[in-house]
Coordinates of C-alpha atoms and ligand atoms in Angstrom, one line a residue:
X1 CA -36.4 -95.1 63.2
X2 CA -38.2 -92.4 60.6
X3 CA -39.4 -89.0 62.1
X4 CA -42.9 -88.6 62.7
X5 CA -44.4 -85.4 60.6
X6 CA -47.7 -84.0 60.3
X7 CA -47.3 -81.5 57.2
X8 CA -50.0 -79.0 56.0
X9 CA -50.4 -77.9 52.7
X10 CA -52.2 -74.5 52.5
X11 CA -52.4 -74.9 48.2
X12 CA -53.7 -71.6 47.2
X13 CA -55.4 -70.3 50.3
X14 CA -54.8 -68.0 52.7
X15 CA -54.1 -64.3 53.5
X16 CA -52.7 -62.4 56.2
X17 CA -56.2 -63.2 58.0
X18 CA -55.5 -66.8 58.0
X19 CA -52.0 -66.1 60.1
X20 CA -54.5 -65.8 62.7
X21 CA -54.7 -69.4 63.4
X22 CA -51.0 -69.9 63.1
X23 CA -50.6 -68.0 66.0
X24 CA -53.7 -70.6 67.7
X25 CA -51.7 -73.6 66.6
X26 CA -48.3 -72.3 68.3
X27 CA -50.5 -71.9 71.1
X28 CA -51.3 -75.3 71.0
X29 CA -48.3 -76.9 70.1
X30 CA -46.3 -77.3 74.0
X31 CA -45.6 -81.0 74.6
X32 CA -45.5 -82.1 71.1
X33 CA -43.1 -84.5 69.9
X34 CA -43.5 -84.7 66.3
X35 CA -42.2 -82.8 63.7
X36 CA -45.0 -80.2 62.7
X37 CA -44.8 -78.5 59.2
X38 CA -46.9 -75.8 57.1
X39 CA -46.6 -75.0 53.4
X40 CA -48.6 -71.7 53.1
X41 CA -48.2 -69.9 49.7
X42 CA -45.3 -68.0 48.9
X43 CA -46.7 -64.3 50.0
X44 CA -47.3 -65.6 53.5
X45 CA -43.9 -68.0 53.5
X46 CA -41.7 -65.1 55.6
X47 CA -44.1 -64.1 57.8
X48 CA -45.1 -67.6 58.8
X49 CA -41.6 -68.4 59.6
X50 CA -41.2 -65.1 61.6
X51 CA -43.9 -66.4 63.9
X52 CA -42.9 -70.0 64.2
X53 CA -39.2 -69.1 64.7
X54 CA -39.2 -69.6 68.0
X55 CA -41.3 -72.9 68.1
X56 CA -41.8 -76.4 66.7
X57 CA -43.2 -75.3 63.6
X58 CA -41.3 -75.3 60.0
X59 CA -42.4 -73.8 57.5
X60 CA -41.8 -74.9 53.7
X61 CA -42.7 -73.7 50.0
X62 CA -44.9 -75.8 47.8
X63 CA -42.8 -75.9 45.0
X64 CA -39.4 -74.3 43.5
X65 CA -37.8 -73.8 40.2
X66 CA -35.0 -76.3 39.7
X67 CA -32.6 -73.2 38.5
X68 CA -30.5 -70.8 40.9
X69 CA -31.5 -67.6 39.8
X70 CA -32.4 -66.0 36.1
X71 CA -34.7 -64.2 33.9
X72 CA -37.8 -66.9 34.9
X73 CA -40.7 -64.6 35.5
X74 CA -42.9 -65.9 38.4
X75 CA -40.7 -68.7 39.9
X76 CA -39.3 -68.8 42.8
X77 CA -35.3 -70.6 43.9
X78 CA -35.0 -73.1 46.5
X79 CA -32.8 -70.6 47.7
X80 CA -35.2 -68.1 48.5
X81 CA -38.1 -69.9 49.8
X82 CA -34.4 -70.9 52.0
X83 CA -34.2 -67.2 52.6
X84 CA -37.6 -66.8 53.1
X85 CA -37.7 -69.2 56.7
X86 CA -38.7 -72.3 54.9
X87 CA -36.7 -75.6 55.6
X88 CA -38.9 -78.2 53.9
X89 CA -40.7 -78.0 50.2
X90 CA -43.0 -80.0 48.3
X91 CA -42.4 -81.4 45.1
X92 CA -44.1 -82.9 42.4
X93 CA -47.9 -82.8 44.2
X94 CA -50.4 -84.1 41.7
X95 CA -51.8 -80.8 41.3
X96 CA -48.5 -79.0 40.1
X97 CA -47.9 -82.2 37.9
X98 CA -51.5 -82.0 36.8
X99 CA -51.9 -78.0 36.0
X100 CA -48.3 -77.3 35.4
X101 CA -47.7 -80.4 32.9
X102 CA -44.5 -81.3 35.7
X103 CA -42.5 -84.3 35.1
X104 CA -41.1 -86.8 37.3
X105 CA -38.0 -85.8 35.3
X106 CA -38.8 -82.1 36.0
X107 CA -39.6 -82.7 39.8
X108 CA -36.0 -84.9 40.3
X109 CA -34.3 -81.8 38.7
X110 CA -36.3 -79.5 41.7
X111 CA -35.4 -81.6 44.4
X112 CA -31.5 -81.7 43.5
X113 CA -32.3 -77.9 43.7
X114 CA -33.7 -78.2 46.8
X115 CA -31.0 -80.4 47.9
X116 CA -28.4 -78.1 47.5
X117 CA -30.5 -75.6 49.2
X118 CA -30.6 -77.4 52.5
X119 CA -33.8 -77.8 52.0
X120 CA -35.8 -81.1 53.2
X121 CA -37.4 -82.5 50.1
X122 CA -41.5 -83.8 50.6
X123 CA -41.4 -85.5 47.3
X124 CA -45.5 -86.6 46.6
X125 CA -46.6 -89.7 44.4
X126 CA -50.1 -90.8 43.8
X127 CA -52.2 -92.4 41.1
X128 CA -55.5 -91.4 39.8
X129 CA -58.8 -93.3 39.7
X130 CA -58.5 -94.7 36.4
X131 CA -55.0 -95.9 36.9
X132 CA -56.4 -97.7 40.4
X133 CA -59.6 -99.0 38.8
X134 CA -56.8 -100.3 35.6
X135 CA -54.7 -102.3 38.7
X136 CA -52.0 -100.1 37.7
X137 CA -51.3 -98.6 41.4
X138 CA -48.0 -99.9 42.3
X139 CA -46.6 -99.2 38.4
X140 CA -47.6 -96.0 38.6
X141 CA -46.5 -95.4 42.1
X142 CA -42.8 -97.3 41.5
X143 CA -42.2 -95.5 38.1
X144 CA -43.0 -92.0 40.0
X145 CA -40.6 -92.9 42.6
X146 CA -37.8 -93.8 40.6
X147 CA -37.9 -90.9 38.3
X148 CA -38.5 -87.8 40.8
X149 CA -36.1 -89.2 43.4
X150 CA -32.6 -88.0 43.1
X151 CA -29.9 -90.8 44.1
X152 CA -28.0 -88.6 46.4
X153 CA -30.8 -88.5 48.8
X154 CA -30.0 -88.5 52.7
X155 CA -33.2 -89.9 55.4
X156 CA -33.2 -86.2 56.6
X157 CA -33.0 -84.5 53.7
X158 CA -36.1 -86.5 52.1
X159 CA -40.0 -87.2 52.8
X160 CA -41.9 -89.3 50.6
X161 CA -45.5 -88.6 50.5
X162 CA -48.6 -90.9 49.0
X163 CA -51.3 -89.1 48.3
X164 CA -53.9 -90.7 46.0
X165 CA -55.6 -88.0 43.4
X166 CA -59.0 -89.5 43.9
X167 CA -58.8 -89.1 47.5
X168 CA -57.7 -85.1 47.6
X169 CA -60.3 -82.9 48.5
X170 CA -63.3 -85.5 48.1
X171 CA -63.5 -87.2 51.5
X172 CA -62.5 -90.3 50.1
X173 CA -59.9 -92.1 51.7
X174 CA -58.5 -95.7 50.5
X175 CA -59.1 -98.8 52.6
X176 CA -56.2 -99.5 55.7
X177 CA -55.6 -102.2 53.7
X178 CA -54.8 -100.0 50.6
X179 CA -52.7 -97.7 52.4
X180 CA -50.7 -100.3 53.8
X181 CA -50.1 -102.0 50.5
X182 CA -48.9 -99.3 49.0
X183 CA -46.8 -97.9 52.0
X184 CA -45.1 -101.1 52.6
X185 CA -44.2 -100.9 48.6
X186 CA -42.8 -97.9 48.7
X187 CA -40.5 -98.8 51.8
X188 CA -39.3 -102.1 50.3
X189 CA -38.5 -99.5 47.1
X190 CA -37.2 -97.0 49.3
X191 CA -35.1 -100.1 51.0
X192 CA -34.3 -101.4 47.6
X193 CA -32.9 -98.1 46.1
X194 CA -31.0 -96.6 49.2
X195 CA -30.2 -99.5 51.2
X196 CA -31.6 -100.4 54.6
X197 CA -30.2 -97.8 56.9
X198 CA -31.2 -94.8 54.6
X199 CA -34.4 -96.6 52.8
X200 CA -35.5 -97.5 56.3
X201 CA -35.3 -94.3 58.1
X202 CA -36.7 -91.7 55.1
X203 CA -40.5 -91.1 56.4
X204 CA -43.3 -91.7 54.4
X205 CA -46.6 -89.6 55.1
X206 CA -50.0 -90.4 53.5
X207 CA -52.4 -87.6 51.9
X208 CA -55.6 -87.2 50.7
X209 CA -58.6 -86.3 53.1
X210 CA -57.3 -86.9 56.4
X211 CA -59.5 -85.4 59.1
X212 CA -59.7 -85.5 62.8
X213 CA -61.9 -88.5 62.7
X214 CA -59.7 -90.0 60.5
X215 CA -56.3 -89.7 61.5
X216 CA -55.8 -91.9 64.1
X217 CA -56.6 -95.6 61.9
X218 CA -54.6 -94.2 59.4
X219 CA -51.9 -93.4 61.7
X220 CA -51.8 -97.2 63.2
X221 CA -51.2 -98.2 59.6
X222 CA -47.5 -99.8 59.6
X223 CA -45.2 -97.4 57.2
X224 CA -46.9 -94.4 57.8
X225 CA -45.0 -92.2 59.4
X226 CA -47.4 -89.0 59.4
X227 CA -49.2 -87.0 57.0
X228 CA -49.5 -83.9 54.8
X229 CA -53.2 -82.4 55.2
X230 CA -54.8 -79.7 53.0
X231 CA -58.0 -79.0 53.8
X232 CA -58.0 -79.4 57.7
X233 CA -54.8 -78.1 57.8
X234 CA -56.2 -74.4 57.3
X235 CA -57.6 -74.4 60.3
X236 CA -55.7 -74.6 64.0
X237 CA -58.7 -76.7 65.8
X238 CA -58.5 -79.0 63.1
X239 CA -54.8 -79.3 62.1
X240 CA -53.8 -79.7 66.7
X241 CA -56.2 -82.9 66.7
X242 CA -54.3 -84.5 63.2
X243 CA -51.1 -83.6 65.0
X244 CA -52.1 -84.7 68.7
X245 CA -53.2 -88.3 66.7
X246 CA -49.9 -88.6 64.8
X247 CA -47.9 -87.9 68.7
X248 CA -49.9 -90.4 70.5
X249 CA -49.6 -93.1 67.2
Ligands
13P1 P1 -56.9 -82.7 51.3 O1 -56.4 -83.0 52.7 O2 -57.7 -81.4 51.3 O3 -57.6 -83.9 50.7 O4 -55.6 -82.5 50.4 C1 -54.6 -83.4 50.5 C2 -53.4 -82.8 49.7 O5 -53.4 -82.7 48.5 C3 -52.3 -82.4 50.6 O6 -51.1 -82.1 49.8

């Protein structure tokens, strides 16, 4: 059996305002059964995991440096967004592989940070457009997942997470049919690598404009196991409908 989680990815937005509808979504959040997650950005990571200490929420960074500790300007350790409350981080999202020139090379070396940290690894894969129009999906997607996947990986210590770059932020969302192609891929991988117990049980959430209206077909897909939500994660009325969706899947 995976873990159900419905993860939200704050990117670069929000302030101490915003914390406001944490505190609705903890409201909201009695009865729930599946893991619930926020990444918010770094300045907001303690506080958010003050609030949500007593509740169902984890918090998580967005990305870490793969070193302990050092002269590295601006980066954060897995051991302090550990410090900092968080208990999940993402690696290798197609925006920090995208603006930050990461590798899957450079993202394997993070999550072996992570790792070692305790943390729970949400390790994110997706092609772009061209790459999709070129057939080139599952290539893309299996050469991703081989390089930014450490092999000492346990089911709890790992989320995988498909989010197509041509489907974040632009309300376009693949076809069932092309989520479930590329899901079941990644399991038989997953399977293939690990082994059946492990490769079975490590959850795989999809990503890229999932909404309220959306979540529940996508959720019915086989293989996908939850999801990790920008834009309606930001705000509680939104995020409590994804996560009622993903508890009643
Ligand atoms: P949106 O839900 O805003 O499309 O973002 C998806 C994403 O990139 C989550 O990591």
């Amino acid at each position: 059996m995976t873990r159900k989680l419905a993860a939200g990815n704050w990117k670069m937005n929000g302030t101490s305002a915003d914390l406001a509808e944490v505190e609705t979504l903890l409201q909201n959040l009695g009865g729930v059964q599946t893991d619930v997650l926020i990444c918010p950005p770094a300045t907001l990571l303690h506080r958010m995991s003050e609030m949500a200490s007593d509740s169902i929420l984890a918090t998580g960074g967005q990305t870490c440096d793969a070193k302990l500790s050092g002269a590295h300007t601006g980066d954060l350790s897995a051991e302090m967004l550990k410090d900092a409350g968080a208990t999940y981080v993402i690696l290798g999202h197609s925006e920090r592989r995208d603006d930050h020139g990461e590798t899957s090379e450079d993202i394997r070396e993070k999550a072996r940070a992570a790792l070692a940290s305790d943390l729970t690894a949400v390790v994110c894969l997706g092609e772009s457009e061209a790459q999709r129009d070129a057939e080139n999906t599952l290539d893309i997607i299996g050469g991703q997942l081989a390089g930014s996947i450490p092999d000492d990986v346990t089911a709890d210590r790992l989320v995988v997470a498909y989010e197509p770059i041509w489907a974040i932020g632009t309300g376009r969302v693949p076809t069932l049919e092309q989520i479930s192609e590329v899901h079941d891929f990644i399991r038989a991988r997953l399977i293939r690598r690990f082994g059946e117990t492990t490769g079975a049980q490590i959850s795989i959430l999809y990503g890229g404009s999932v909404k309220p209206t959306n979540a529940s077909d996508i959720f019915a897909v086989p293989n996908v196991d939850g999801a990790l939500v920008g834009g309606a994660s930001l705000k509680a009325a939104d995020f409590i409908q994804i996560i009622n969706a993903l508890d009643a899947a």
